[in-house]
Amino acid sequence: MSELIKNPSTMEKAQNEVRQILGKKSTVEEADLREMNYLKLVIKETLRFHPPAPFLLPRESGVDLRIGGYNIPAKTKVVVNAMAIARDPRYWDEPDRFYPERFLGSTIDIKGSDFEFLAFGSGRRMCPGIPYALPFVEFTLAHLLWQFDWKLPTGMEPKDLDMTEATGLIARRKNDLHLIPVPYRSIDS
Ligand code: HEM
């Protein structure tokens, strides 16, 4: 929601798609989500730019290793900085820009085999929750964008939005996001 407020044209595009697909329906169904291609790009870009688990889960090397010029003795705890990788200009054009369209026609996915994009990790310990997490996020975001327009408190501009993130095992906003929901249509209309 923070990135959508900061990027009004992306918000408009996502809302138009959701509202066009849902029309006057009363709820979001699985078949509707399958059609929401732009919404999926928005979620993918959010997972790239703000991976919820930026350092994945720690690993321990089983044997002595040499990777990328570093000696890693057996039993070393290794932390992968997936967030830094997802913002590395060697792998991403304009990495600091929230730009869902970057994934249009791209084969890069979050299934753990594209190492520049590790929002759900990779390998034997990668997140088993993808089939639960993604539909839940799509469903929730579709509802929020469908039923409401979102405004910043009076006097605030998108550029004023504080995007500071709290560091830790799980990434989140440092300060709460305050938005005003404006009903777009009543459920029974
Ligand atoms: C957007 C939502 C989610 C994100 C971004 C996410 C991300 C991650 C990441 C990065 C890891 C570590 C993977 C690694 O180190 O390679 C992980 C592990 C895990 N996740 Fe998720 N996760 C999400 C939702 C869920 C959900 C909904 C479930 C359960 C239904 C779940 C269950 C787990 C479990 C059990 C592990 C540990 C796997 C292991 O150690 O073998 N996650 N997740």
CSV table of C-alpha atoms and ligand atoms in Angstrom, one decimal:
chain,number,residue,atom,x,y,z
A,1,MET,CA,0.0,0.0,0.0
A,2,SER,CA,2.9,2.4,0.8
A,3,GLU,CA,4.4,1.9,-2.7
A,4,LEU,CA,1.0,2.2,-4.4
A,5,ILE,CA,0.4,5.5,-2.6
A,6,LYS,CA,3.8,6.7,-3.5
A,7,ASN,CA,3.2,5.7,-7.1
A,8,PRO,CA,-0.3,6.9,-8.0
A,9,SER,CA,-0.2,5.8,-11.6
A,10,THR,CA,0.6,2.2,-10.5
A,11,MET,CA,-2.3,2.5,-8.0
A,12,GLU,CA,-4.6,3.7,-10.7
A,13,LYS,CA,-3.6,0.9,-13.1
A,14,ALA,CA,-4.0,-1.8,-10.5
A,15,GLN,CA,-7.4,-0.4,-9.3
A,16,ASN,CA,-8.7,-0.2,-12.9
A,17,GLU,CA,-7.8,-3.8,-13.5
A,18,VAL,CA,-9.4,-5.0,-10.3
A,19,ARG,CA,-12.5,-3.0,-10.7
A,20,GLN,CA,-12.9,-3.9,-14.3
A,21,ILE,CA,-12.7,-7.7,-13.5
A,22,LEU,CA,-14.9,-7.5,-10.5
A,23,GLY,CA,-17.5,-5.1,-11.8
A,24,LYS,CA,-20.6,-5.4,-9.6
A,25,LYS,CA,-19.7,-8.7,-8.0
A,26,SER,CA,-20.0,-9.0,-4.2
A,27,THR,CA,-16.8,-10.9,-3.5
A,28,VAL,CA,-13.5,-11.9,-5.0
A,29,GLU,CA,-13.3,-15.4,-6.3
A,30,GLU,CA,-10.3,-17.5,-7.2
A,31,ALA,CA,-11.1,-17.3,-11.0
A,32,ASP,CA,-11.1,-13.5,-10.7
A,33,LEU,CA,-7.6,-13.6,-9.2
A,34,ARG,CA,-6.3,-15.6,-12.1
A,35,GLU,CA,-7.2,-12.7,-14.4
A,36,MET,CA,-5.5,-10.0,-12.3
A,37,ASN,CA,-2.2,-10.0,-14.1
A,38,TYR,CA,-1.2,-6.5,-13.2
A,39,LEU,CA,-2.0,-7.0,-9.5
A,40,LYS,CA,0.3,-10.0,-9.6
A,41,LEU,CA,3.1,-7.9,-11.1
A,42,VAL,CA,2.6,-5.3,-8.3
A,43,ILE,CA,2.9,-8.1,-5.6
A,44,LYS,CA,6.0,-9.5,-7.3
A,45,GLU,CA,7.6,-6.1,-7.4
A,46,THR,CA,6.7,-5.6,-3.7
A,47,LEU,CA,8.3,-8.9,-2.8
A,48,ARG,CA,11.5,-7.8,-4.7
A,49,PHE,CA,11.7,-4.3,-3.3
A,50,HIS,CA,10.6,-5.1,0.2
A,51,PRO,CA,11.2,-8.9,0.9
A,52,PRO,CA,9.5,-9.6,4.2
A,53,ALA,CA,12.3,-12.0,5.2
A,54,PRO,CA,15.3,-10.0,3.9
A,55,PHE,CA,18.0,-12.3,5.3
A,56,LEU,CA,16.1,-15.6,4.7
A,57,LEU,CA,16.9,-18.2,7.4
A,58,PRO,CA,20.5,-18.7,8.5
A,59,ARG,CA,22.5,-21.6,7.0
A,60,GLU,CA,25.5,-23.5,8.3
A,61,SER,CA,28.2,-24.7,6.0
A,62,GLY,CA,28.7,-28.5,6.3
A,63,VAL,CA,32.2,-28.5,4.9
A,64,ASP,CA,35.0,-26.1,4.2
A,65,LEU,CA,34.1,-24.0,1.2
A,66,ARG,CA,35.4,-21.2,-1.1
A,67,ILE,CA,32.7,-19.0,-2.6
A,68,GLY,CA,33.2,-15.7,-4.4
A,69,GLY,CA,36.8,-15.4,-3.1
A,70,TYR,CA,35.9,-16.1,0.5
A,71,ASN,CA,37.0,-19.1,2.6
A,72,ILE,CA,34.0,-20.4,4.6
A,73,PRO,CA,35.1,-23.0,7.1
A,74,ALA,CA,32.8,-25.8,8.0
A,75,LYS,CA,30.2,-24.9,10.7
A,76,THR,CA,30.2,-21.2,9.7
A,77,LYS,CA,26.8,-19.6,10.0
A,78,VAL,CA,26.0,-18.0,6.7
A,79,VAL,CA,23.4,-15.3,6.2
A,80,VAL,CA,22.2,-14.5,2.7
A,81,ASN,CA,21.2,-10.8,2.2
A,82,ALA,CA,18.3,-11.4,-0.2
A,83,MET,CA,17.2,-7.8,0.0
A,84,ALA,CA,20.7,-6.5,-1.1
A,85,ILE,CA,20.6,-9.0,-4.0
A,86,ALA,CA,17.1,-7.9,-5.0
A,87,ARG,CA,18.4,-4.3,-5.2
A,88,ASP,CA,21.7,-5.0,-6.9
A,89,PRO,CA,22.2,-3.0,-10.1
A,90,ARG,CA,24.3,-5.9,-11.5
A,91,TYR,CA,21.0,-7.9,-11.8
A,92,TRP,CA,18.3,-5.3,-11.9
A,93,ASP,CA,17.7,-2.1,-14.1
A,94,GLU,CA,16.9,0.9,-11.9
A,95,PRO,CA,16.7,-1.4,-8.8
A,96,ASP,CA,15.6,1.4,-6.5
A,97,ARG,CA,12.5,2.1,-8.5
A,98,PHE,CA,9.2,0.5,-7.7
A,99,TYR,CA,8.3,-0.6,-11.2
A,100,PRO,CA,6.0,-3.7,-11.5
A,101,GLU,CA,6.3,-3.6,-15.3
A,102,ARG,CA,9.9,-4.9,-15.0
A,103,PHE,CA,8.4,-8.4,-14.8
A,104,LEU,CA,6.3,-8.1,-17.9
A,105,GLY,CA,7.5,-10.8,-20.3
A,106,SER,CA,10.3,-11.7,-17.8
A,107,THR,CA,10.9,-15.3,-16.8
A,108,ILE,CA,12.3,-14.3,-13.4
A,109,ASP,CA,10.1,-15.9,-10.7
A,110,ILE,CA,10.0,-16.4,-6.9
A,111,LYS,CA,10.2,-20.2,-7.0
A,112,GLY,CA,13.8,-20.4,-5.8
A,113,SER,CA,15.7,-21.0,-9.1
A,114,ASP,CA,16.3,-17.3,-10.0
A,115,PHE,CA,18.9,-16.4,-7.4
A,116,GLU,CA,18.6,-12.6,-7.9
A,117,PHE,CA,15.0,-12.9,-6.5
A,118,LEU,CA,14.9,-14.9,-3.3
A,119,ALA,CA,11.8,-13.5,-1.5
A,120,PHE,CA,10.8,-17.1,-0.5
A,121,GLY,CA,14.4,-18.4,-0.3
A,122,SER,CA,15.8,-21.3,-2.2
A,123,GLY,CA,16.8,-24.9,-1.8
A,124,ARG,CA,15.6,-27.5,0.6
A,125,ARG,CA,14.6,-25.0,3.3
A,126,MET,CA,12.8,-22.6,1.0
A,127,CYS,CA,9.4,-21.4,2.1
A,128,PRO,CA,6.7,-24.1,1.7
A,129,GLY,CA,4.0,-21.4,2.2
A,130,ILE,CA,3.9,-19.9,-1.3
A,131,PRO,CA,0.6,-21.6,-2.3
A,132,TYR,CA,-1.0,-20.1,0.8
A,133,ALA,CA,0.7,-16.8,1.0
A,134,LEU,CA,0.3,-15.6,-2.6
A,135,PRO,CA,-3.5,-16.1,-3.0
A,136,PHE,CA,-4.0,-14.6,0.5
A,137,VAL,CA,-2.1,-11.5,-0.5
A,138,GLU,CA,-3.8,-11.2,-3.9
A,139,PHE,CA,-7.2,-11.6,-2.3
A,140,THR,CA,-6.6,-9.0,0.4
A,141,LEU,CA,-5.0,-6.5,-1.9
A,142,ALA,CA,-7.7,-7.0,-4.6
A,143,HIS,CA,-10.4,-6.2,-1.9
A,144,LEU,CA,-8.6,-3.2,-0.6
A,145,LEU,CA,-8.2,-1.7,-4.1
A,146,TRP,CA,-11.6,-2.6,-5.3
A,147,GLN,CA,-13.7,-1.3,-2.4
A,148,PHE,CA,-11.8,1.8,-1.5
A,149,ASP,CA,-9.9,4.8,-2.9
A,150,TRP,CA,-7.0,5.6,-0.5
A,151,LYS,CA,-6.0,9.1,0.5
A,152,LEU,CA,-3.2,10.4,2.6
A,153,PRO,CA,-4.1,12.6,5.6
A,154,THR,CA,-4.7,16.2,4.6
A,155,GLY,CA,-1.6,18.2,3.7
A,156,MET,CA,0.5,15.1,3.0
A,157,GLU,CA,1.8,14.4,-0.5
A,158,PRO,CA,3.0,11.0,-1.7
A,159,LYS,CA,6.6,12.3,-1.7
A,160,ASP,CA,6.3,13.0,2.0
A,161,LEU,CA,5.6,9.4,2.9
A,162,ASP,CA,8.2,8.0,5.3
A,163,MET,CA,9.4,4.7,3.8
A,164,THR,CA,12.0,3.9,6.5
A,165,GLU,CA,12.1,0.2,7.2
A,166,ALA,CA,12.7,-1.4,10.6
A,167,THR,CA,15.5,-3.9,10.4
A,168,GLY,CA,15.3,-7.4,11.8
A,169,LEU,CA,14.5,-10.9,10.8
A,170,ILE,CA,11.1,-9.7,9.4
A,171,ALA,CA,11.1,-6.4,7.4
A,172,ARG,CA,8.3,-4.0,8.1
A,173,ARG,CA,7.6,-0.3,8.1
A,174,LYS,CA,9.4,1.5,10.9
A,175,ASN,CA,6.4,3.9,11.4
A,176,ASP,CA,2.7,3.0,10.8
A,177,LEU,CA,1.1,3.9,7.5
A,178,HIS,CA,-1.9,6.2,8.0
A,179,LEU,CA,-4.3,6.2,5.1
A,180,ILE,CA,-7.9,7.3,4.8
A,181,PRO,CA,-10.2,4.8,3.0
A,182,VAL,CA,-12.9,6.4,0.8
A,183,PRO,CA,-15.6,3.8,-0.1
A,184,TYR,CA,-15.7,3.3,-3.8
A,185,ARG,CA,-19.1,1.5,-3.9
A,186,SER,CA,-21.3,-0.1,-1.2
A,187,ILE,CA,-21.2,-3.8,-1.2
A,188,ASP,CA,-25.0,-4.0,-2.0
A,189,SER,CA,-25.0,-1.5,-4.8
B,1,HEM,C1,4.5,-13.3,1.8
B,1,HEM,C2,4.5,-14.3,2.6
B,1,HEM,C3,5.8,-15.1,2.9
B,1,HEM,C4,7.1,-14.9,2.7
B,1,HEM,C5,7.7,-13.7,1.9
B,1,HEM,C6,7.9,-16.0,3.2
B,1,HEM,C7,9.2,-16.1,3.1
B,1,HEM,C8,10.0,-17.1,3.7
B,1,HEM,C9,11.4,-17.2,3.6
B,1,HEM,C10,12.3,-16.2,2.9
B,1,HEM,C11,11.8,-18.3,4.3
B,1,HEM,C12,13.2,-18.8,4.4
B,1,HEM,C13,13.6,-19.6,3.2
B,1,HEM,C14,15.1,-19.9,3.1
B,1,HEM,O1,15.8,-19.5,4.0
B,1,HEM,O2,15.5,-20.4,2.0
B,1,HEM,C15,10.6,-18.9,4.7
B,1,HEM,C16,10.5,-20.1,5.5
B,1,HEM,C17,9.4,-20.7,5.9
B,1,HEM,N1,8.1,-20.3,5.6
B,1,HEM,FE1,7.5,-18.7,4.6
B,1,HEM,N2,7.0,-16.9,3.8
B,1,HEM,C18,5.7,-16.4,3.6
B,1,HEM,C19,4.6,-17.0,4.1
B,1,HEM,C20,4.5,-18.3,4.6
B,1,HEM,C21,3.3,-19.0,5.0
B,1,HEM,C22,1.9,-18.5,4.7
B,1,HEM,C23,3.7,-20.2,5.5
B,1,HEM,C24,2.8,-21.3,6.1
B,1,HEM,C25,1.6,-21.5,5.6
B,1,HEM,C26,5.1,-20.2,5.6
B,1,HEM,C27,5.8,-21.2,6.1
B,1,HEM,C28,7.2,-21.2,6.2
B,1,HEM,C29,8.0,-22.3,6.8
B,1,HEM,C30,7.4,-23.5,7.6
B,1,HEM,C31,9.3,-22.0,6.6
B,1,HEM,C32,10.6,-22.8,7.1
B,1,HEM,C33,11.0,-23.8,6.1
B,1,HEM,C34,12.2,-24.6,6.5
B,1,HEM,O3,12.9,-24.2,7.4
B,1,HEM,O4,12.3,-25.7,6.0
B,1,HEM,N3,5.6,-19.0,5.0
B,1,HEM,N4,9.5,-18.2,4.4
